Tab-separated table of C-alpha atoms and ligand atoms in Angstrom:
chain	number	residue	atom	x	y	z
A	4	MET	CA	-11.417	-13.552	-11.487
A	5	SER	CA	-10.564	-10.061	-12.694
A	6	GLY	CA	-10.124	-7.205	-10.241
A	7	ARG	CA	-12.518	-4.334	-9.730
A	8	VAL	CA	-10.141	-1.846	-11.418
A	9	GLU	CA	-8.260	-4.360	-13.591
A	10	GLY	CA	-6.214	-2.764	-16.358
A	11	LYS	CA	-6.735	0.808	-15.118
A	12	VAL	CA	-4.020	3.319	-14.191
A	13	ALA	CA	-4.386	5.488	-11.060
A	14	PHE	CA	-2.501	8.728	-10.314
A	15	ILE	CA	-2.320	9.210	-6.517
A	16	THR	CA	-0.823	12.157	-4.606
A	17	GLY	CA	0.247	11.841	-0.958
A	18	ALA	CA	1.088	8.209	-1.673
A	19	ALA	CA	4.170	7.810	0.551
A	20	ARG	CA	2.180	6.804	3.624
A	21	GLY	CA	-1.157	7.033	5.439
A	22	GLN	CA	-4.318	6.963	3.391
A	23	GLY	CA	-2.561	7.651	0.072
A	24	ARG	CA	-0.408	4.553	0.462
A	25	SER	CA	-3.422	2.509	1.539
A	26	HIS	CA	-5.328	3.648	-1.582
A	27	ALA	CA	-2.366	2.697	-3.807
A	28	VAL	CA	-2.221	-0.783	-2.301
A	29	ARG	CA	-6.004	-1.326	-2.353
A	30	LEU	CA	-6.310	-0.245	-6.000
A	31	ALA	CA	-3.290	-2.408	-6.934
A	32	GLN	CA	-4.897	-5.383	-5.175
A	33	GLU	CA	-7.823	-4.940	-7.566
A	34	GLY	CA	-5.659	-4.752	-10.671
A	35	ALA	CA	-4.613	-1.090	-11.157
A	36	ASP	CA	-1.142	0.218	-11.972
A	37	ILE	CA	-0.107	3.277	-10.008
A	38	ILE	CA	1.543	6.675	-10.552
A	39	ALA	CA	2.516	7.662	-6.998
A	40	VAL	CA	3.537	11.193	-6.016
A	41	ASP	CA	4.590	12.613	-2.653
A	42	VAL	CA	6.699	15.567	-1.499
A	43	CYS	CA	8.511	13.343	1.061
A	44	ALA	CA	9.499	16.415	3.096
A	45	ALA	CA	8.121	18.820	5.679
A	46	ILE	CA	5.859	21.587	4.376
A	47	SER	CA	5.058	23.638	7.447
A	48	SER	CA	7.323	24.307	10.408
A	49	ASN	CA	4.311	24.878	12.691
A	50	THR	CA	3.228	21.243	12.929
A	51	GLN	CA	3.696	18.261	15.203
A	52	ILE	CA	3.194	15.834	12.335
A	53	PRO	CA	6.463	14.128	11.323
A	54	ALA	CA	7.276	14.425	7.603
A	55	ALA	CA	7.023	11.483	5.196
A	56	THR	CA	10.370	10.380	3.711
A	57	PRO	CA	11.698	9.026	0.385
A	58	ASP	CA	11.922	5.641	2.163
A	59	ASP	CA	8.181	5.796	2.826
A	60	LEU	CA	7.487	6.307	-0.886
A	61	ALA	CA	9.882	3.461	-1.743
A	62	GLN	CA	7.945	1.231	0.657
A	63	THR	CA	4.694	2.072	-1.142
A	64	ALA	CA	6.406	1.049	-4.379
A	65	ASP	CA	7.555	-2.239	-2.816
A	66	LEU	CA	4.026	-3.006	-1.624
A	67	VAL	CA	2.540	-2.381	-5.075
A	68	ASN	CA	5.306	-4.334	-6.833
A	69	GLY	CA	4.672	-7.168	-4.358
A	70	LEU	CA	1.164	-7.377	-5.797
A	71	ASN	CA	2.631	-7.754	-9.284
A	72	ARG	CA	1.385	-4.357	-10.351
A	73	ARG	CA	3.512	-1.632	-11.910
A	74	ILE	CA	4.220	1.664	-10.139
A	75	VAL	CA	6.002	4.861	-11.199
A	76	THR	CA	6.980	7.162	-8.316
A	77	ALA	CA	8.032	10.815	-8.196
A	78	GLU	CA	8.958	13.204	-5.386
A	79	VAL	CA	6.837	16.235	-6.219
A	80	ASP	CA	5.180	18.991	-4.209
A	81	VAL	CA	1.521	19.432	-5.214
A	82	ARG	CA	2.107	23.207	-5.085
A	83	ASP	CA	4.365	22.763	-8.144
A	84	PHE	CA	2.136	22.419	-11.231
A	85	ASP	CA	5.037	21.840	-13.642
A	86	GLY	CA	6.400	19.079	-11.381
A	87	LEU	CA	2.981	17.421	-11.213
A	88	LYS	CA	2.560	17.637	-14.974
A	89	ALA	CA	5.996	16.102	-15.575
A	90	ALA	CA	5.227	13.266	-13.128
A	91	VAL	CA	1.854	12.395	-14.607
A	92	ASP	CA	3.111	12.782	-18.199
A	93	ASN	CA	5.980	10.390	-17.457
A	94	GLY	CA	3.739	7.924	-15.605
A	95	VAL	CA	1.197	7.846	-18.420
A	96	GLU	CA	3.954	7.295	-20.974
A	97	GLN	CA	5.288	4.332	-18.996
A	98	LEU	CA	1.961	2.779	-17.983
A	99	GLY	CA	-0.032	3.491	-21.135
A	100	GLY	CA	-2.924	5.751	-20.047
A	101	LEU	CA	-4.848	7.234	-17.144
A	102	ASP	CA	-8.246	6.302	-15.694
A	103	ILE	CA	-8.285	7.275	-12.021
A	104	VAL	CA	-7.039	10.356	-10.134
A	105	VAL	CA	-6.855	10.297	-6.352
A	106	ALA	CA	-5.852	13.793	-5.185
A	107	TYR	CA	-4.961	12.952	-1.616
A	108	ALA	CA	-1.907	14.931	-0.468
A	109	GLY	CA	-2.625	17.114	2.525
A	110	ILE	CA	-1.234	18.699	5.666
A	111	GLY	CA	-2.273	19.821	9.122
A	112	ASN	CA	-0.690	22.781	10.881
A	113	GLY	CA	-1.438	25.447	13.456
A	114	GLY	CA	-4.265	24.613	15.838
A	115	GLU	CA	-5.335	28.171	16.709
A	116	THR	CA	-8.669	29.892	16.397
A	117	LEU	CA	-9.028	31.747	13.086
A	118	ASP	CA	-8.268	35.157	14.584
A	119	LYS	CA	-4.935	33.831	15.867
A	120	THR	CA	-3.969	31.760	12.799
A	121	SER	CA	-0.707	33.032	11.292
A	122	GLU	CA	-0.473	34.110	7.666
A	123	ASP	CA	2.191	31.431	7.055
A	124	ASP	CA	-0.066	28.652	8.358
A	125	TRP	CA	-3.017	29.985	6.335
A	126	ARG	CA	-0.949	30.193	3.108
A	127	ASP	CA	0.588	26.707	3.461
A	128	MET	CA	-2.809	25.197	4.201
A	129	ILE	CA	-4.640	26.761	1.268
A	130	ASP	CA	-1.708	26.193	-1.125
A	131	VAL	CA	-1.463	22.477	-0.349
A	132	ASN	CA	-4.934	21.321	0.713
A	133	LEU	CA	-6.932	23.372	-1.810
A	134	SER	CA	-4.737	24.703	-4.628
A	135	GLY	CA	-2.702	21.463	-4.666
A	136	VAL	CA	-5.882	19.468	-5.305
A	137	TRP	CA	-6.849	21.776	-8.187
A	138	LYS	CA	-3.340	21.544	-9.686
A	139	THR	CA	-3.348	17.737	-9.413
A	140	VAL	CA	-6.587	17.423	-11.358
A	141	LYS	CA	-5.543	20.141	-13.844
A	142	ALA	CA	-2.342	18.183	-14.617
A	143	ALA	CA	-4.294	14.954	-15.109
A	144	VAL	CA	-7.314	16.110	-17.133
A	145	PRO	CA	-5.556	16.230	-20.556
A	146	HIS	CA	-4.699	12.527	-20.180
A	147	LEU	CA	-8.237	11.582	-19.122
A	148	LEU	CA	-9.595	13.458	-22.155
A	149	SER	CA	-7.107	12.062	-24.662
A	150	GLY	CA	-7.739	8.499	-23.403
A	151	ASN	CA	-11.375	8.984	-24.478
A	152	ARG	CA	-12.578	6.274	-22.083
A	153	GLY	CA	-14.035	8.394	-19.269
A	154	GLY	CA	-12.474	8.344	-15.820
A	155	SER	CA	-12.951	8.729	-12.099
A	156	VAL	CA	-11.493	11.585	-10.063
A	157	ILE	CA	-11.565	11.349	-6.266
A	158	LEU	CA	-10.674	14.377	-4.163
A	159	THR	CA	-9.800	14.365	-0.470
A	160	SER	CA	-12.078	16.516	1.580
A	161	SER	CA	-13.161	15.681	5.139
A	162	VAL	CA	-16.186	15.902	7.404
A	163	GLY	CA	-14.455	19.240	7.972
A	164	GLY	CA	-15.424	20.020	4.371
A	165	LEU	CA	-19.087	19.746	5.346
A	166	LYS	CA	-19.199	21.252	8.830
A	167	PRO	CA	-16.945	23.425	11.007
A	168	TYR	CA	-14.703	22.602	13.914
A	169	ALA	CA	-12.955	25.229	16.037
A	170	HIS	CA	-9.156	25.638	16.104
A	171	THR	CA	-8.685	24.507	12.508
A	172	GLY	CA	-10.563	27.090	10.450
A	173	HIS	CA	-7.991	27.284	7.664
A	174	TYR	CA	-8.253	23.484	7.217
A	175	ILE	CA	-12.071	23.748	7.271
A	176	ALA	CA	-11.944	26.511	4.635
A	177	ALA	CA	-9.639	24.452	2.393
A	178	LYS	CA	-11.776	21.304	2.722
A	179	HIS	CA	-15.009	23.225	2.026
A	180	GLY	CA	-13.195	24.622	-1.026
A	181	VAL	CA	-12.415	21.074	-2.186
A	182	ILE	CA	-16.167	20.356	-2.223
A	183	GLY	CA	-16.628	23.359	-4.522
A	184	LEU	CA	-13.793	22.166	-6.761
A	185	MET	CA	-15.301	18.677	-6.872
A	186	ARG	CA	-18.748	19.938	-7.847
A	187	THR	CA	-17.398	22.249	-10.556
A	188	PHE	CA	-15.039	19.654	-12.063
A	189	ALA	CA	-17.977	17.198	-12.046
A	190	VAL	CA	-20.132	19.653	-14.036
A	191	GLU	CA	-17.329	20.516	-16.469
A	192	LEU	CA	-16.090	16.956	-17.110
A	193	GLY	CA	-19.336	14.964	-16.977
A	194	GLN	CA	-19.934	15.239	-20.744
A	195	HIS	CA	-16.758	13.154	-21.200
A	196	PHE	CA	-17.953	10.445	-18.763
A	197	ILE	CA	-15.369	11.665	-16.281
A	198	ARG	CA	-16.880	11.412	-12.803
A	199	VAL	CA	-15.672	13.543	-9.886
A	200	ASN	CA	-16.435	12.778	-6.243
A	201	ALA	CA	-14.897	13.585	-2.857
A	202	VAL	CA	-14.304	11.389	0.157
A	203	CYS	CA	-15.065	12.995	3.511
A	204	PRO	CA	-13.537	10.941	6.303
A	205	THR	CA	-13.758	11.614	10.012
A	206	ASN	CA	-10.572	11.063	12.062
A	207	VAL	CA	-8.314	8.482	10.396
A	208	ASN	CA	-5.541	6.608	12.145
A	209	THR	CA	-2.581	8.165	10.317
A	210	PRO	CA	0.222	10.514	11.478
A	211	LEU	CA	-1.910	13.500	10.425
A	212	PHE	CA	-4.396	12.675	13.193
A	213	MET	CA	-2.474	10.463	15.616
A	214	ASN	CA	0.083	12.987	16.911
A	215	ASP	CA	0.855	14.982	20.050
A	216	GLY	CA	-0.811	18.148	18.740
A	217	THR	CA	-4.170	16.397	18.162
A	218	MET	CA	-3.998	14.659	21.517
A	219	LYS	CA	-3.470	17.989	23.305
A	220	LEU	CA	-6.224	19.651	21.251
A	221	PHE	CA	-8.730	16.924	22.222
A	222	ARG	CA	-7.529	16.612	25.837
A	223	PRO	CA	-6.449	20.059	27.061
A	224	ASP	CA	-7.362	18.801	30.559
A	225	LEU	CA	-4.401	16.364	30.601
A	226	GLU	CA	-0.676	17.152	30.679
A	227	ASN	CA	0.511	14.192	28.571
A	228	PRO	CA	-2.499	12.661	26.821
A	229	GLY	CA	-2.032	9.403	24.872
A	230	PRO	CA	-4.114	7.495	22.278
A	231	ASP	CA	-6.446	6.003	24.924
A	232	ASP	CA	-7.218	9.488	26.261
A	233	LEU	CA	-7.776	10.717	22.705
A	234	ALA	CA	-10.186	7.829	22.012
A	235	VAL	CA	-12.441	8.783	24.921
A	236	ALA	CA	-12.892	12.344	23.621
A	237	ALA	CA	-12.904	11.535	19.885
A	238	GLN	CA	-15.703	8.996	20.336
A	239	PHE	CA	-18.123	11.829	21.208
A	240	MET	CA	-17.892	13.012	17.604
A	241	HIS	CA	-19.495	9.825	16.300
A	242	VAL	CA	-22.727	7.816	16.379
A	243	LEU	CA	-20.798	4.572	16.184
A	244	PRO	CA	-18.749	4.090	19.376
A	245	ILE	CA	-15.266	4.571	17.904
A	246	GLY	CA	-12.738	7.436	17.984
A	247	TRP	CA	-11.397	7.037	14.451
A	248	VAL	CA	-11.485	4.867	11.339
A	249	ASP	CA	-8.564	3.091	9.650
A	250	PRO	CA	-7.071	3.994	6.238
A	251	ILE	CA	-8.526	0.790	4.725
A	252	ASP	CA	-12.052	2.000	5.529
A	253	VAL	CA	-11.464	5.048	3.348
A	254	SER	CA	-9.605	3.009	0.692
A	255	ASN	CA	-12.645	0.772	0.251
A	256	ALA	CA	-14.765	3.875	-0.489
A	257	VAL	CA	-12.082	5.161	-2.889
A	258	LEU	CA	-12.030	1.762	-4.640
A	259	PHE	CA	-15.829	1.847	-5.103
A	260	LEU	CA	-15.682	5.369	-6.540
A	261	ALA	CA	-12.736	4.413	-8.788
A	262	SER	CA	-14.457	1.318	-10.141
A	263	ASP	CA	-17.220	1.036	-12.725
A	264	GLU	CA	-19.547	-0.099	-9.913
A	265	SER	CA	-20.156	3.625	-9.321
A	266	ARG	CA	-20.394	4.489	-13.025
A	267	TYR	CA	-23.302	6.921	-12.649
A	268	ILE	CA	-22.216	8.480	-9.351
A	269	THR	CA	-20.705	11.941	-9.716
A	270	GLY	CA	-20.648	15.168	-7.693
A	271	LEU	CA	-20.991	13.392	-4.344
A	272	PRO	CA	-19.264	14.022	-1.008
A	273	VAL	CA	-18.939	10.450	0.312
A	274	THR	CA	-18.697	10.387	4.100
A	275	VAL	CA	-16.720	7.689	5.904
A	276	ASP	CA	-17.519	9.187	9.266
A	277	ALA	CA	-18.970	6.718	11.785
A	278	GLY	CA	-22.078	8.920	11.776
A	279	SER	CA	-20.283	12.166	12.567
A	280	MET	CA	-22.567	14.148	10.227
A	281	LEU	CA	-25.613	13.130	12.320
A	282	LYS	CA	-24.267	15.014	15.337
B	2	LIG	N1	-6.092	11.606	9.128
B	2	LIG	C1	-7.283	12.193	9.255
B	2	LIG	O1	-7.869	12.232	10.352
B	2	LIG	C2	-7.966	12.806	8.063
B	2	LIG	C3	-9.357	13.014	8.109
B	2	LIG	C4	-9.995	13.589	7.001
B	2	LIG	C5	-9.261	13.929	5.876
B	2	LIG	N2	-7.921	13.707	5.868
B	2	LIG	C6	-7.164	14.092	4.665
B	2	LIG	O2	-6.566	12.979	4.081
B	2	LIG	C7	-5.410	13.368	3.333
B	2	LIG	C8	-4.252	12.419	3.640
B	2	LIG	O3	-3.947	12.504	4.986
B	2	LIG	P1	-3.403	11.250	5.850
B	2	LIG	O4	-4.370	11.082	6.938
B	2	LIG	O5	-3.096	10.103	4.978
B	2	LIG	O6	-2.089	11.913	6.459
B	2	LIG	P2	-0.521	11.569	6.290
B	2	LIG	O7	0.185	12.727	6.931
B	2	LIG	O8	-0.218	10.207	6.771
B	2	LIG	O9	-0.282	11.577	4.706
B	2	LIG	C9	-0.280	12.756	3.954
B	2	LIG	C10	0.718	12.582	2.822
B	2	LIG	O10	0.636	13.732	1.973
B	2	LIG	C11	1.955	14.141	1.666
B	2	LIG	N3	1.995	15.560	1.360
B	2	LIG	C12	1.764	16.599	2.204
B	2	LIG	N4	1.952	17.764	1.585
B	2	LIG	C13	2.312	17.461	0.312
B	2	LIG	C14	2.627	18.260	-0.811
B	2	LIG	N5	2.648	19.596	-0.749
B	2	LIG	N6	2.924	17.645	-1.971
B	2	LIG	C15	2.926	16.284	-2.048
B	2	LIG	N7	2.650	15.473	-0.996
B	2	LIG	C16	2.331	16.065	0.168
B	2	LIG	C17	2.746	13.823	2.917
B	2	LIG	O11	4.147	13.785	2.661
B	2	LIG	C18	2.163	12.501	3.358
B	2	LIG	O12	2.819	11.401	2.781
B	2	LIG	C19	-5.168	14.838	3.716
B	2	LIG	O13	-5.637	15.680	2.692
B	2	LIG	C20	-6.006	15.027	4.957
B	2	LIG	O14	-6.423	16.351	5.119
B	2	LIG	C21	-7.263	13.152	6.927
């Protein structure tokens, strides 16, 4: 039986770990070859999220190779358009085309109210989580067009791209901006059968969410909160009685959007949110 994205090539940023790695593996399981990019280094000093490493990206490559799919990796910062272009150009040359773009690299930093957010935190956030998404798609579009076989572009937003939360206004602004990017790219590229959608997850069990900073933000009443304490508070965000989803839950939505099963779906923010938007 052929896979749901058999014979396609996917360009994924933020692929060293977390959701990006999970998307690479899920798409490879269904027959795609992968161009995997990650900075593999810290971006912001004001964060409690440990940085991904070159070993993490190598592990992603091992997982994809273990599925008998091809993968081309590159250590690139999504703030660097020329680096992104070189990585995707090289990947396309080696793998023979491009069908899917998953612009997934992102950071968390700060944790202040907007009036106390530093200019450094604001700049890093907008440069990576908003401008980095634009640059990723900009680097990929020429290949989607020259392939002349349509394509699917999936951007990472968040439920924070659809509604606000306090203490993370720069993240909220970037993720709302990603929805605007998604809608505009969808309008501009639709005539070429290139579809553009965004995934909007709630909390996901990755280092970006599961870290000391988040635990203290959710449980300021406790001195040393742990995951169980976090779960109690995080559950209040959702209709379904869970505190977070797993990367695979988002990867299954990405796979659907990447595949021809969603061939007439474009311009949509797809929530994977345990009902968070109902609250
Ligand atoms: N974890 C959550 O709760 C959650 C919820 C909604 C949306 N998101 C979004 O999902 C995306 C992925 O996050 P994750 O949960 O997998 O976190 P993660 O920290 O596990 O993975 C993020 C990856 O992006 C990479 N990255 C960061 N900045 C980069 C840059 N400038 N250039 C290239 N690579 C870079 C990191 O090195 C890391 O490997 C982010 O955009 C995040 O905002 C996360």
